[in-house]
Structures are given as structure tokens and as C-alpha cells.
Amino acid sequence: MKPYYSLDTYCKETFGEKLYKIALDAGFTCPNRDGSLDTRGCIFCSQGGSGDFASALSSPNEIRQALLDGRNRLSGKKTGSRYIAYFQAYTNTYGPISYLEAIYTAALREDFIVGISIATRPDCLPDAVLSLLAALKSKFPDKFIWVELGLQTIHEKTASFIRRGYPLSCFHEAVSALHKLEIPVIVHLILGLPGESLEDMLASVKHLNALPVWGIKLQLLHILEHTDLADFYKNSLNETSSGITCSFAKKEDYIQALIACIGYLRPDIVIHRVTGDAPRNLLLAPTWSSNKRDVLNTLHHTMKELAAYQGMYYEN
Ligand code: SF4
């Protein structure tokens, strides 16, 4: 047993087996890239729109093949019989309603898909999208629909620096609207954003504790080549006097920060991620993070040594 409520534990309890996600790139863009808000994207976002390992498709007819391709890619793992279709790359509610309906429906219809998880931005959930999600929920009562929101931080100063492009109030409204529809919300937080202290990261965690949030992804900040963050990072290495830290140079420091965040996290929030995957050919720093197995082993070993567990510092 892991000392936190992992997605694996949730899936085994709920579905009797571990569920793997098949990541999809359904051909979306993002208001932070197409010029609606900005053309440069968030400063950390790769050209793949944070979906560098996703199976690409360009029409709803290709969903089945993309899911089968994704399933084949997981064949080396000890998978069960069912999977989650994960609409991952870019902003997966940012398109015509007819297209959204077609791709979500095509995925939900597949026998080996137990549910879909949709990664998006809180400012891309207009009423029409919410109505569609509610209708699909009724149409496929045996399957689930999760929505993943890329919050990254509650701090407006950092949000502005990373060019997130929406205020915290927008996130609150989205969480509230999804909660009313009984659609579970998974929130992405990034640990190690430029200028954020451990107290800042813990403040984000504590803030989420007070909201109807079902799941969380705690993501180490990866500095990828060909991003504005990479330029910032390289400059900050040359200007040591700036004093702004960016991500975690040492694995041990990340593990300590992660354990603190898990310790303050509400015990019922399902933890979907505690580190993250970065394309090796793009990863500039921290390079220690490319050994994901080692990061997870160190986390679990250290938590055991410290007798640490999710919610150990949580106060209702
Ligand atoms: S909102 Fe997501 S897809 Fe859009 S630029 Fe930011 S990280 Fe990339």
C-alpha cells in the first residue's frame, strides 16, 4: 500500500484492476496559442501542448484506431482489460460542440474504455460544453467523465509570470459548475514554478482542500527545450544574483517538498501523479527526473522512513 490515496488504489477499489490511460491528441489548439489570449503558450508548454506521448487523430473516425494504437503501446505493461481515454494534448474542450460530441462519444462507445478524462482550461468550459458533458453522462451511465483543470498555482503573480491567462476566480467558477453536474474534477499543480517557495506550494494545496476537488496531479516543473521557460532558466543560470529558483535542482529537495504537499493534502483526494514524464530529448532540467522509477522509489522509501502519509498535517 502506498502512503497516499493513489489513482491505482482508487481504480483497484472501484474497478477491481489498475486502469491505464491512453493519451490522445485530438487535434485541438489552445486560446493561449491561437492568438485568442496569446500566441506563445504558457512558458513551460512544449510544442506538443503537454501531450508529447499522445496518439494523434484528426477526425472522430480515427478515435478507435488511435485508442488501439495507444493500447498496443502499453502492451509491455501488466495491464488489465479496460482503459481510460485521456484527451490530453492542448485544450480538449476548445472546439466546435459537434466535434467534441463526436470524439467523446466515439471513445465512450468502446467496450475497453471505462471512461474518459478531459484535460482543459477553466476558461474553456462554456455552458454548451457543460450541457454536452451532462448529456453524455446521462447517455453513458456506466462510464465516467472526468475533467482535468490545469491550475498550476493559486498565486496570481506566478500565474501572470507563466502566462496562464485566467484568474483564480475563473477556476473557482469552473470547479463549482462541474461539481453541480457531479463531474469529478482533477486539478494539476506544478511544483517548483519560478519564484515559488514551499509555503507558496503548500498554500495552493491547502486552497484546493477547501474546494470540491476529487483528484490532483502534482507535477514537477520540467524545463523543456524550445520553451520560453528554457530561455528563462538558461539566463537565470548566468545571472545567479537574480535569486529566483526554477524547479528543483536536487531530487532530495523535490521529495521533501512533495512529502510536505502530500502531508497537507485532504486524505480523500485521489493523487493521480506525483512527478510526471518529460520527453528525454527535450528535457533540459532537472535531468534526475528522467528516472521516474527512482523518483517514485525514493518517495515511497522516504515516506516510510518518516512514517509520513497523506493528510498527516491536514486540518479540516
Ligand atoms: S493552457 Fe495548456 S495547452 Fe495551452 S499553452 Fe498552457 S499548457 Fe499549453
PDB file of C-alpha atoms and ligand atoms in Angstrom:
ATOM      1  CA  MET A   1       0.000   0.000   0.000  1.00  0.00           C
ATOM      2  CA  LYS A   2       1.243   3.452  -0.875  1.00  0.00           C
ATOM      3  CA  PRO A   3       1.098   6.016   1.953  1.00  0.00           C
ATOM      4  CA  TYR A   4      -1.276   8.120  -0.117  1.00  0.00           C
ATOM      5  CA  TYR A   5      -4.545   7.630  -1.960  1.00  0.00           C
ATOM      6  CA  SER A   6      -3.237   6.886  -5.417  1.00  0.00           C
ATOM      7  CA  LEU A   7      -5.207   6.537  -8.625  1.00  0.00           C
ATOM      8  CA  ASP A   8      -4.119   2.879  -8.743  1.00  0.00           C
ATOM      9  CA  THR A   9      -5.667   2.277  -5.326  1.00  0.00           C
ATOM     10  CA  TYR A  10      -8.864   4.055  -6.347  1.00  0.00           C
ATOM     11  CA  CYS A  11      -9.135   2.009  -9.566  1.00  0.00           C
ATOM     12  CA  LYS A  12      -8.479  -1.300  -7.822  1.00  0.00           C
ATOM     13  CA  GLU A  13     -11.114  -0.460  -5.189  1.00  0.00           C
ATOM     14  CA  THR A  14     -13.639   0.764  -7.749  1.00  0.00           C
ATOM     15  CA  PHE A  15     -12.996  -1.333 -10.870  1.00  0.00           C
ATOM     16  CA  GLY A  16     -11.075  -4.285  -9.441  1.00  0.00           C
ATOM     17  CA  GLU A  17      -7.983  -3.531 -11.539  1.00  0.00           C
ATOM     18  CA  LYS A  18      -5.461  -0.869 -12.379  1.00  0.00           C
ATOM     19  CA  LEU A  19      -6.585   1.277 -15.302  1.00  0.00           C
ATOM     20  CA  TYR A  20      -4.064   2.719 -17.727  1.00  0.00           C
ATOM     21  CA  LYS A  21      -4.700   5.963 -19.577  1.00  0.00           C
ATOM     22  CA  ILE A  22      -4.430   6.046 -23.344  1.00  0.00           C
ATOM     23  CA  ALA A  23      -3.299   9.583 -24.154  1.00  0.00           C
ATOM     24  CA  LEU A  24      -4.893  11.213 -27.201  1.00  0.00           C
ATOM     25  CA  ASP A  25      -4.070  14.246 -29.282  1.00  0.00           C
ATOM     26  CA  ALA A  26      -7.395  15.044 -30.940  1.00  0.00           C
ATOM     27  CA  GLY A  27      -6.082  17.939 -32.993  1.00  0.00           C
ATOM     28  CA  PHE A  28      -7.024  20.813 -30.689  1.00  0.00           C
ATOM     29  CA  THR A  29      -5.226  24.063 -30.140  1.00  0.00           C
ATOM     30  CA  CYS A  30      -5.435  26.371 -27.146  1.00  0.00           C
ATOM     31  CA  PRO A  31      -6.537  30.011 -26.658  1.00  0.00           C
ATOM     32  CA  ASN A  32      -3.078  30.620 -25.267  1.00  0.00           C
ATOM     33  CA  ARG A  33      -1.587  29.593 -28.602  1.00  0.00           C
ATOM     34  CA  ASP A  34      -4.046  30.524 -31.337  1.00  0.00           C
ATOM     35  CA  GLY A  35      -3.947  34.239 -30.563  1.00  0.00           C
ATOM     36  CA  SER A  36      -7.254  34.474 -28.650  1.00  0.00           C
ATOM     37  CA  LEU A  37      -5.277  35.157 -25.480  1.00  0.00           C
ATOM     38  CA  ASP A  38      -1.703  34.833 -26.639  1.00  0.00           C
ATOM     39  CA  THR A  39       0.342  33.114 -29.292  1.00  0.00           C
ATOM     40  CA  ARG A  40       3.244  31.974 -27.137  1.00  0.00           C
ATOM     41  CA  GLY A  41       1.507  29.494 -24.812  1.00  0.00           C
ATOM     42  CA  CYS A  42       2.315  29.008 -21.146  1.00  0.00           C
ATOM     43  CA  ILE A  43       6.049  29.438 -20.669  1.00  0.00           C
ATOM     44  CA  PHE A  44       6.606  25.768 -19.831  1.00  0.00           C
ATOM     45  CA  CYS A  45       4.387  24.262 -22.542  1.00  0.00           C
ATOM     46  CA  SER A  46       6.072  22.161 -25.227  1.00  0.00           C
ATOM     47  CA  GLN A  47       5.148  22.269 -28.908  1.00  0.00           C
ATOM     48  CA  GLY A  48       3.169  19.083 -28.241  1.00  0.00           C
ATOM     49  CA  GLY A  49       0.802  21.042 -25.983  1.00  0.00           C
ATOM     50  CA  SER A  50       1.745  18.991 -22.909  1.00  0.00           C
ATOM     51  CA  GLY A  51       0.734  15.833 -24.770  1.00  0.00           C
ATOM     52  CA  ASP A  52       4.051  14.683 -26.187  1.00  0.00           C
ATOM     53  CA  PHE A  53       3.284  10.958 -25.885  1.00  0.00           C
ATOM     54  CA  ALA A  54      -0.302  11.116 -27.155  1.00  0.00           C
ATOM     55  CA  SER A  55      -1.739   9.170 -30.120  1.00  0.00           C
ATOM     56  CA  ALA A  56      -2.769  11.671 -32.780  1.00  0.00           C
ATOM     57  CA  LEU A  57      -6.073  11.707 -34.622  1.00  0.00           C
ATOM     58  CA  SER A  58      -7.593  14.227 -36.969  1.00  0.00           C
ATOM     59  CA  SER A  59     -11.207  13.083 -37.162  1.00  0.00           C
ATOM     60  CA  PRO A  60     -13.678  11.232 -34.924  1.00  0.00           C
ATOM     61  CA  ASN A  61     -13.421   8.234 -37.283  1.00  0.00           C
ATOM     62  CA  GLU A  62      -9.828   7.776 -36.178  1.00  0.00           C
ATOM     63  CA  ILE A  63     -10.594   7.504 -32.459  1.00  0.00           C
ATOM     64  CA  ARG A  64     -10.866   3.728 -32.472  1.00  0.00           C
ATOM     65  CA  GLN A  65      -7.545   3.284 -34.267  1.00  0.00           C
ATOM     66  CA  ALA A  66      -5.836   5.844 -32.005  1.00  0.00           C
ATOM     67  CA  LEU A  67      -7.121   4.018 -28.935  1.00  0.00           C
ATOM     68  CA  LEU A  68      -5.986   0.650 -30.315  1.00  0.00           C
ATOM     69  CA  ASP A  69      -2.557   2.112 -31.129  1.00  0.00           C
ATOM     70  CA  GLY A  70      -2.329   3.520 -27.621  1.00  0.00           C
ATOM     71  CA  ARG A  71      -3.343   0.170 -26.154  1.00  0.00           C
ATOM     72  CA  ASN A  72      -0.671  -1.586 -28.212  1.00  0.00           C
ATOM     73  CA  ARG A  73       1.943   0.807 -26.914  1.00  0.00           C
ATOM     74  CA  LEU A  74       1.054  -0.281 -23.382  1.00  0.00           C
ATOM     75  CA  SER A  75       1.379  -3.963 -24.245  1.00  0.00           C
ATOM     76  CA  GLY A  76       4.716  -4.223 -22.379  1.00  0.00           C
ATOM     77  CA  LYS A  77       2.949  -3.346 -19.126  1.00  0.00           C
ATOM     78  CA  LYS A  78       0.834  -5.589 -16.968  1.00  0.00           C
ATOM     79  CA  THR A  79      -2.454  -4.033 -17.953  1.00  0.00           C
ATOM     80  CA  GLY A  80      -5.967  -5.178 -17.250  1.00  0.00           C
ATOM     81  CA  SER A  81      -8.711  -5.337 -19.838  1.00  0.00           C
ATOM     82  CA  ARG A  82     -10.016  -1.783 -19.508  1.00  0.00           C
ATOM     83  CA  TYR A  83      -8.552   1.666 -20.124  1.00  0.00           C
ATOM     84  CA  ILE A  84      -9.235   5.381 -19.750  1.00  0.00           C
ATOM     85  CA  ALA A  85      -9.333   7.514 -22.904  1.00  0.00           C
ATOM     86  CA  TYR A  86      -7.333  10.580 -21.929  1.00  0.00           C
ATOM     87  CA  PHE A  87      -7.860  13.654 -24.086  1.00  0.00           C
ATOM     88  CA  GLN A  88      -4.543  15.170 -23.163  1.00  0.00           C
ATOM     89  CA  ALA A  89      -2.869  17.415 -25.716  1.00  0.00           C
ATOM     90  CA  TYR A  90      -3.707  21.135 -25.737  1.00  0.00           C
ATOM     91  CA  THR A  91      -7.211  22.241 -24.624  1.00  0.00           C
ATOM     92  CA  ASN A  92      -9.677  19.441 -25.162  1.00  0.00           C
ATOM     93  CA  THR A  93     -12.929  21.389 -24.871  1.00  0.00           C
ATOM     94  CA  TYR A  94     -11.766  24.144 -27.217  1.00  0.00           C
ATOM     95  CA  GLY A  95     -13.534  23.238 -30.441  1.00  0.00           C
ATOM     96  CA  PRO A  96     -16.940  23.017 -32.131  1.00  0.00           C
ATOM     97  CA  ILE A  97     -19.544  21.276 -29.973  1.00  0.00           C
ATOM     98  CA  SER A  98     -20.343  18.822 -32.792  1.00  0.00           C
ATOM     99  CA  TYR A  99     -16.687  17.734 -32.890  1.00  0.00           C
ATOM    100  CA  LEU A 100     -16.469  17.425 -29.106  1.00  0.00           C
ATOM    101  CA  GLU A 101     -19.624  15.344 -29.039  1.00  0.00           C
ATOM    102  CA  ALA A 102     -18.351  13.074 -31.819  1.00  0.00           C
ATOM    103  CA  ILE A 103     -14.951  12.339 -30.276  1.00  0.00           C
ATOM    104  CA  TYR A 104     -16.137  11.901 -26.696  1.00  0.00           C
ATOM    105  CA  THR A 105     -18.990   9.652 -27.865  1.00  0.00           C
ATOM    106  CA  ALA A 106     -16.686   7.577 -30.063  1.00  0.00           C
ATOM    107  CA  ALA A 107     -14.388   6.928 -27.104  1.00  0.00           C
ATOM    108  CA  LEU A 108     -17.199   6.187 -24.644  1.00  0.00           C
ATOM    109  CA  ARG A 109     -18.722   3.653 -27.047  1.00  0.00           C
ATOM    110  CA  GLU A 110     -15.655   1.414 -26.993  1.00  0.00           C
ATOM    111  CA  ASP A 111     -16.053  -1.655 -24.769  1.00  0.00           C
ATOM    112  CA  PHE A 112     -12.490  -1.480 -23.471  1.00  0.00           C
ATOM    113  CA  ILE A 113     -12.873   2.183 -22.441  1.00  0.00           C
ATOM    114  CA  VAL A 114     -14.292   2.557 -18.935  1.00  0.00           C
ATOM    115  CA  GLY A 115     -14.384   6.347 -19.016  1.00  0.00           C
ATOM    116  CA  ILE A 116     -12.834   9.485 -20.432  1.00  0.00           C
ATOM    117  CA  SER A 117     -10.648  12.125 -18.840  1.00  0.00           C
ATOM    118  CA  ILE A 118     -10.647  15.542 -20.500  1.00  0.00           C
ATOM    119  CA  ALA A 119      -7.767  17.962 -19.913  1.00  0.00           C
ATOM    120  CA  THR A 120      -8.761  21.569 -20.386  1.00  0.00           C
ATOM    121  CA  ARG A 121      -8.657  25.127 -19.100  1.00  0.00           C
ATOM    122  CA  PRO A 122     -11.333  26.514 -16.755  1.00  0.00           C
ATOM    123  CA  ASP A 123     -11.971  29.388 -19.174  1.00  0.00           C
ATOM    124  CA  CYS A 124     -12.898  26.865 -21.886  1.00  0.00           C
ATOM    125  CA  LEU A 125     -15.999  25.418 -20.252  1.00  0.00           C
ATOM    126  CA  PRO A 126     -18.904  27.467 -21.645  1.00  0.00           C
ATOM    127  CA  ASP A 127     -22.496  26.419 -20.963  1.00  0.00           C
ATOM    128  CA  ALA A 128     -22.696  24.483 -24.238  1.00  0.00           C
ATOM    129  CA  VAL A 129     -19.752  22.293 -23.230  1.00  0.00           C
ATOM    130  CA  LEU A 130     -21.152  21.772 -19.740  1.00  0.00           C
ATOM    131  CA  SER A 131     -24.520  20.769 -21.243  1.00  0.00           C
ATOM    132  CA  LEU A 132     -22.784  18.322 -23.548  1.00  0.00           C
ATOM    133  CA  LEU A 133     -20.908  16.726 -20.655  1.00  0.00           C
ATOM    134  CA  ALA A 134     -24.152  16.433 -18.674  1.00  0.00           C
ATOM    135  CA  ALA A 135     -25.908  14.822 -21.651  1.00  0.00           C
ATOM    136  CA  LEU A 136     -23.086  12.318 -22.187  1.00  0.00           C
ATOM    137  CA  LYS A 137     -23.123  11.461 -18.509  1.00  0.00           C
ATOM    138  CA  SER A 138     -26.808  10.519 -18.840  1.00  0.00           C
ATOM    139  CA  LYS A 139     -26.248   8.676 -22.110  1.00  0.00           C
ATOM    140  CA  PHE A 140     -23.390   6.552 -20.748  1.00  0.00           C
ATOM    141  CA  PRO A 141     -24.362   5.934 -17.109  1.00  0.00           C
ATOM    142  CA  ASP A 142     -21.934   3.008 -16.776  1.00  0.00           C
ATOM    143  CA  LYS A 143     -18.943   5.093 -17.791  1.00  0.00           C
ATOM    144  CA  PHE A 144     -17.285   8.074 -16.155  1.00  0.00           C
ATOM    145  CA  ILE A 145     -16.344  11.532 -17.364  1.00  0.00           C
ATOM    146  CA  TRP A 146     -13.556  13.323 -15.530  1.00  0.00           C
ATOM    147  CA  VAL A 147     -12.362  16.862 -16.222  1.00  0.00           C
ATOM    148  CA  GLU A 148      -8.754  17.880 -15.573  1.00  0.00           C
ATOM    149  CA  LEU A 149      -8.038  21.567 -14.991  1.00  0.00           C
ATOM    150  CA  GLY A 150      -4.548  22.998 -15.377  1.00  0.00           C
ATOM    151  CA  LEU A 151      -4.426  25.411 -12.454  1.00  0.00           C
ATOM    152  CA  GLN A 152      -0.681  25.059 -11.721  1.00  0.00           C
ATOM    153  CA  THR A 153      -0.763  27.607  -8.853  1.00  0.00           C
ATOM    154  CA  ILE A 154      -3.229  29.740  -6.893  1.00  0.00           C
ATOM    155  CA  HIS A 155      -0.838  32.699  -6.864  1.00  0.00           C
ATOM    156  CA  GLU A 156      -1.740  35.399  -9.390  1.00  0.00           C
ATOM    157  CA  LYS A 157       1.828  36.700  -9.549  1.00  0.00           C
ATOM    158  CA  THR A 158       3.142  33.305 -10.648  1.00  0.00           C
ATOM    159  CA  ALA A 159       0.131  32.767 -12.939  1.00  0.00           C
ATOM    160  CA  SER A 160       0.935  36.008 -14.671  1.00  0.00           C
ATOM    161  CA  PHE A 161       4.610  35.081 -14.993  1.00  0.00           C
ATOM    162  CA  ILE A 162       3.827  31.704 -16.572  1.00  0.00           C
ATOM    163  CA  ARG A 163       1.161  33.358 -18.829  1.00  0.00           C
ATOM    164  CA  ARG A 164      -1.638  31.102 -17.622  1.00  0.00           C
ATOM    165  CA  GLY A 165      -4.176  33.592 -18.926  1.00  0.00           C
ATOM    166  CA  TYR A 166      -7.079  33.368 -16.488  1.00  0.00           C
ATOM    167  CA  PRO A 167      -7.684  34.476 -12.889  1.00  0.00           C
ATOM    168  CA  LEU A 168      -8.236  32.189  -9.907  1.00  0.00           C
ATOM    169  CA  SER A 169     -11.914  33.235  -9.795  1.00  0.00           C
ATOM    170  CA  CYS A 170     -12.401  31.586 -13.207  1.00  0.00           C
ATOM    171  CA  PHE A 171     -11.065  28.320 -11.797  1.00  0.00           C
ATOM    172  CA  HIS A 172     -13.458  28.577  -8.837  1.00  0.00           C
ATOM    173  CA  GLU A 173     -16.420  29.045 -11.192  1.00  0.00           C
ATOM    174  CA  ALA A 174     -15.417  26.031 -13.291  1.00  0.00           C
ATOM    175  CA  VAL A 175     -14.994  23.780 -10.250  1.00  0.00           C
ATOM    176  CA  SER A 176     -18.357  24.879  -8.941  1.00  0.00           C
ATOM    177  CA  ALA A 177     -20.124  24.290 -12.280  1.00  0.00           C
ATOM    178  CA  LEU A 178     -18.595  20.831 -12.699  1.00  0.00           C
ATOM    179  CA  HIS A 179     -19.399  19.947  -9.113  1.00  0.00           C
ATOM    180  CA  LYS A 180     -23.058  20.824  -9.705  1.00  0.00           C
ATOM    181  CA  LEU A 181     -23.041  18.358 -12.610  1.00  0.00           C
ATOM    182  CA  GLU A 182     -21.362  15.750 -10.383  1.00  0.00           C
ATOM    183  CA  ILE A 183     -18.409  15.588 -12.738  1.00  0.00           C
ATOM    184  CA  PRO A 184     -15.214  14.779 -10.821  1.00  0.00           C
ATOM    185  CA  VAL A 185     -12.522  17.439 -11.134  1.00  0.00           C
ATOM    186  CA  ILE A 186      -8.813  16.686 -11.197  1.00  0.00           C
ATOM    187  CA  VAL A 187      -6.533  19.677 -10.663  1.00  0.00           C
ATOM    188  CA  HIS A 188      -2.996  19.990 -11.995  1.00  0.00           C
ATOM    189  CA  LEU A 189      -0.490  21.776  -9.743  1.00  0.00           C
ATOM    190  CA  ILE A 190       3.126  22.362 -10.717  1.00  0.00           C
ATOM    191  CA  LEU A 191       5.774  22.238  -8.009  1.00  0.00           C
ATOM    192  CA  GLY A 192       8.879  24.375  -8.485  1.00  0.00           C
ATOM    193  CA  LEU A 193       7.431  27.255 -10.503  1.00  0.00           C
ATOM    194  CA  PRO A 194       9.836  30.217 -10.721  1.00  0.00           C
ATOM    195  CA  GLY A 195       9.904  32.256  -7.537  1.00  0.00           C
ATOM    196  CA  GLU A 196       7.575  29.986  -5.536  1.00  0.00           C
ATOM    197  CA  SER A 197       8.615  28.903  -2.069  1.00  0.00           C
ATOM    198  CA  LEU A 198       7.479  25.727  -0.360  1.00  0.00           C
ATOM    199  CA  GLU A 199       4.982  27.858   1.573  1.00  0.00           C
ATOM    200  CA  ASP A 200       3.522  29.064  -1.733  1.00  0.00           C
ATOM    201  CA  MET A 201       3.119  25.491  -2.968  1.00  0.00           C
ATOM    202  CA  LEU A 202       1.526  24.425   0.308  1.00  0.00           C
ATOM    203  CA  ALA A 203      -0.869  27.375   0.085  1.00  0.00           C
ATOM    204  CA  SER A 204      -2.050  26.032  -3.291  1.00  0.00           C
ATOM    205  CA  VAL A 205      -2.591  22.580  -1.791  1.00  0.00           C
ATOM    206  CA  LYS A 206      -4.484  23.972   1.218  1.00  0.00           C
ATOM    207  CA  HIS A 207      -6.627  26.098  -1.075  1.00  0.00           C
ATOM    208  CA  LEU A 208      -7.707  23.018  -3.037  1.00  0.00           C
ATOM    209  CA  ASN A 209      -8.527  21.178   0.191  1.00  0.00           C
ATOM    210  CA  ALA A 210     -11.403  23.597   0.724  1.00  0.00           C
ATOM    211  CA  LEU A 211     -12.919  23.022  -2.738  1.00  0.00           C
ATOM    212  CA  PRO A 212     -14.928  20.098  -4.167  1.00  0.00           C
ATOM    213  CA  VAL A 213     -11.872  18.671  -5.874  1.00  0.00           C
ATOM    214  CA  TRP A 214     -11.775  14.914  -6.451  1.00  0.00           C
ATOM    215  CA  GLY A 215      -8.251  14.358  -7.751  1.00  0.00           C
ATOM    216  CA  ILE A 216      -4.896  16.062  -8.052  1.00  0.00           C
ATOM    217  CA  LYS A 217      -1.800  15.809 -10.219  1.00  0.00           C
ATOM    218  CA  LEU A 218       1.361  17.027  -8.526  1.00  0.00           C
ATOM    219  CA  GLN A 219       3.730  17.722 -11.357  1.00  0.00           C
ATOM    220  CA  LEU A 220       7.418  18.518 -11.094  1.00  0.00           C
ATOM    221  CA  LEU A 221       8.273  21.549 -13.233  1.00  0.00           C
ATOM    222  CA  HIS A 222      10.116  20.211 -16.275  1.00  0.00           C
ATOM    223  CA  ILE A 223      12.213  22.688 -18.183  1.00  0.00           C
ATOM    224  CA  LEU A 224      11.934  21.680 -21.826  1.00  0.00           C
ATOM    225  CA  GLU A 225      13.997  22.871 -24.754  1.00  0.00           C
ATOM    226  CA  HIS A 226      12.323  25.287 -27.206  1.00  0.00           C
ATOM    227  CA  THR A 227      10.160  26.850 -24.494  1.00  0.00           C
ATOM    228  CA  ASP A 228      10.371  30.338 -23.047  1.00  0.00           C
ATOM    229  CA  LEU A 229      10.966  28.700 -19.685  1.00  0.00           C
ATOM    230  CA  ALA A 230      14.168  27.182 -21.099  1.00  0.00           C
ATOM    231  CA  ASP A 231      15.399  30.673 -22.026  1.00  0.00           C
ATOM    232  CA  PHE A 232      14.492  31.973 -18.581  1.00  0.00           C
ATOM    233  CA  TYR A 233      16.294  29.038 -16.980  1.00  0.00           C
ATOM    234  CA  LYS A 234      19.455  29.488 -19.045  1.00  0.00           C
ATOM    235  CA  ASN A 235      19.518  33.216 -18.273  1.00  0.00           C
ATOM    236  CA  SER A 236      18.934  32.628 -14.581  1.00  0.00           C
ATOM    237  CA  LEU A 237      21.937  30.260 -14.516  1.00  0.00           C
ATOM    238  CA  ASN A 238      24.064  33.082 -15.869  1.00  0.00           C
ATOM    239  CA  GLU A 239      22.585  35.665 -13.507  1.00  0.00           C
ATOM    240  CA  THR A 240      22.979  33.957 -10.173  1.00  0.00           C
ATOM    241  CA  SER A 241      22.194  37.234  -8.414  1.00  0.00           C
ATOM    242  CA  SER A 242      18.533  37.127  -9.578  1.00  0.00           C
ATOM    243  CA  GLY A 243      17.800  34.760  -6.673  1.00  0.00           C
ATOM    244  CA  ILE A 244      14.812  33.216  -8.462  1.00  0.00           C
ATOM    245  CA  THR A 245      14.795  29.449  -8.254  1.00  0.00           C
ATOM    246  CA  CYS A 246      13.264  27.392 -11.007  1.00  0.00           C
ATOM    247  CA  SER A 247      12.199  23.780 -10.381  1.00  0.00           C
ATOM    248  CA  PHE A 248      14.294  21.525  -8.133  1.00  0.00           C
ATOM    249  CA  ALA A 249      17.991  21.041  -8.810  1.00  0.00           C
ATOM    250  CA  LYS A 250      18.152  18.119  -6.383  1.00  0.00           C
ATOM    251  CA  LYS A 251      15.866  15.133  -6.231  1.00  0.00           C
ATOM    252  CA  GLU A 252      16.005  15.136  -2.416  1.00  0.00           C
ATOM    253  CA  ASP A 253      14.592  18.673  -2.282  1.00  0.00           C
ATOM    254  CA  TYR A 254      11.724  17.708  -4.558  1.00  0.00           C
ATOM    255  CA  ILE A 255      10.959  14.636  -2.449  1.00  0.00           C
ATOM    256  CA  GLN A 256      10.830  16.760   0.716  1.00  0.00           C
ATOM    257  CA  ALA A 257       8.508  19.302  -0.935  1.00  0.00           C
ATOM    258  CA  LEU A 258       6.322  16.540  -2.328  1.00  0.00           C
ATOM    259  CA  ILE A 259       6.009  14.832   1.046  1.00  0.00           C
ATOM    260  CA  ALA A 260       5.010  18.148   2.631  1.00  0.00           C
ATOM    261  CA  CYS A 261       2.337  18.714  -0.070  1.00  0.00           C
ATOM    262  CA  ILE A 262       1.000  15.177   0.349  1.00  0.00           C
ATOM    263  CA  GLY A 263       1.048  15.644   4.120  1.00  0.00           C
ATOM    264  CA  TYR A 264      -1.172  18.723   3.886  1.00  0.00           C
ATOM    265  CA  LEU A 265      -3.487  17.267   1.242  1.00  0.00           C
ATOM    266  CA  ARG A 266      -7.032  16.253   2.198  1.00  0.00           C
ATOM    267  CA  PRO A 267      -6.955  12.472   2.673  1.00  0.00           C
ATOM    268  CA  ASP A 268      -9.833  11.685   0.293  1.00  0.00           C
ATOM    269  CA  ILE A 269      -8.311  13.483  -2.721  1.00  0.00           C
ATOM    270  CA  VAL A 270      -7.087  10.914  -5.241  1.00  0.00           C
ATOM    271  CA  ILE A 271      -3.474  11.511  -6.271  1.00  0.00           C
ATOM    272  CA  HIS A 272      -3.105  10.864  -9.998  1.00  0.00           C
ATOM    273  CA  ARG A 273       0.508  11.897 -10.333  1.00  0.00           C
ATOM    274  CA  VAL A 274       3.493  12.710  -8.139  1.00  0.00           C
ATOM    275  CA  THR A 275       6.112  13.542 -10.731  1.00  0.00           C
ATOM    276  CA  GLY A 276       5.473  13.436 -14.496  1.00  0.00           C
ATOM    277  CA  ASP A 277       7.013  12.306 -17.765  1.00  0.00           C
ATOM    278  CA  ALA A 278       9.068  14.562 -19.968  1.00  0.00           C
ATOM    279  CA  PRO A 279      10.375  13.691 -23.433  1.00  0.00           C
ATOM    280  CA  ARG A 280      14.048  12.806 -22.839  1.00  0.00           C
ATOM    281  CA  ASN A 281      15.193  14.576 -25.996  1.00  0.00           C
ATOM    282  CA  LEU A 282      13.615  17.839 -24.766  1.00  0.00           C
ATOM    283  CA  LEU A 283      14.334  17.681 -21.044  1.00  0.00           C
ATOM    284  CA  LEU A 284      16.826  20.369 -20.105  1.00  0.00           C
ATOM    285  CA  ALA A 285      16.357  20.165 -16.332  1.00  0.00           C
ATOM    286  CA  PRO A 286      16.016  18.611 -13.841  1.00  0.00           C
ATOM    287  CA  THR A 287      17.735  15.676 -15.539  1.00  0.00           C
ATOM    288  CA  TRP A 288      17.447  13.450 -12.461  1.00  0.00           C
ATOM    289  CA  SER A 289      13.685  13.366 -13.119  1.00  0.00           C
ATOM    290  CA  SER A 290      14.069  11.232 -16.234  1.00  0.00           C
ATOM    291  CA  ASN A 291      14.490   8.198 -13.965  1.00  0.00           C
ATOM    292  CA  LYS A 292      10.862   8.150 -12.890  1.00  0.00           C
ATOM    293  CA  ARG A 293      11.094   4.745 -11.211  1.00  0.00           C
ATOM    294  CA  ASP A 294      13.909   6.043  -8.996  1.00  0.00           C
ATOM    295  CA  VAL A 295      11.873   9.140  -8.064  1.00  0.00           C
ATOM    296  CA  LEU A 296       8.892   7.003  -7.064  1.00  0.00           C
ATOM    297  CA  ASN A 297      11.039   4.527  -5.127  1.00  0.00           C
ATOM    298  CA  THR A 298      12.761   7.359  -3.261  1.00  0.00           C
ATOM    299  CA  LEU A 299       9.412   8.954  -2.435  1.00  0.00           C
ATOM    300  CA  HIS A 300       7.919   5.735  -1.099  1.00  0.00           C
ATOM    301  CA  HIS A 301      11.077   4.784   0.809  1.00  0.00           C
ATOM    302  CA  THR A 302      11.399   8.239   2.400  1.00  0.00           C
ATOM    303  CA  MET A 303       7.722   8.390   3.339  1.00  0.00           C
ATOM    304  CA  LYS A 304       8.069   5.004   5.002  1.00  0.00           C
ATOM    305  CA  GLU A 305      11.176   6.087   6.907  1.00  0.00           C
ATOM    306  CA  LEU A 306       9.449   9.256   8.115  1.00  0.00           C
ATOM    307  CA  ALA A 307       6.140   7.449   8.749  1.00  0.00           C
ATOM    308  CA  ALA A 308       4.607  10.148   6.551  1.00  0.00           C
ATOM    309  CA  TYR A 309       1.187   9.787   4.929  1.00  0.00           C
ATOM    310  CA  GLN A 310      -1.396  11.790   3.028  1.00  0.00           C
ATOM    311  CA  GLY A 311      -3.229  14.220   5.263  1.00  0.00           C
ATOM    312  CA  MET A 312      -0.907  13.884   8.258  1.00  0.00           C
ATOM    313  CA  TYR A 313      -0.919  17.696   8.634  1.00  0.00           C
ATOM    314  CA  TYR A 314      -4.404  18.269   7.260  1.00  0.00           C
ATOM    315  CA  GLU A 315      -6.766  20.267   9.461  1.00  0.00           C
ATOM    316  CA  ASN A 316     -10.410  20.374   8.455  1.00  0.00           C
TER     317      ASN A 316
HETATM  318  S1  SF4 B   1      -3.125  26.041 -21.454  1.00  0.00           S
HETATM  319 FE1  SF4 B   1      -2.175  24.013 -21.709  1.00  0.00          FE
HETATM  320  S2  SF4 B   1      -2.008  23.679 -23.918  1.00  0.00           S
HETATM  321 FE2  SF4 B   1      -2.401  25.869 -23.579  1.00  0.00          FE
HETATM  322  S3  SF4 B   1      -0.374  26.802 -23.607  1.00  0.00           S
HETATM  323 FE3  SF4 B   1      -0.904  26.379 -21.455  1.00  0.00          FE
HETATM  324  S4  SF4 B   1      -0.087  24.335 -21.017  1.00  0.00           S
HETATM  325 FE4  SF4 B   1      -0.066  24.603 -23.252  1.00  0.00          FE
END
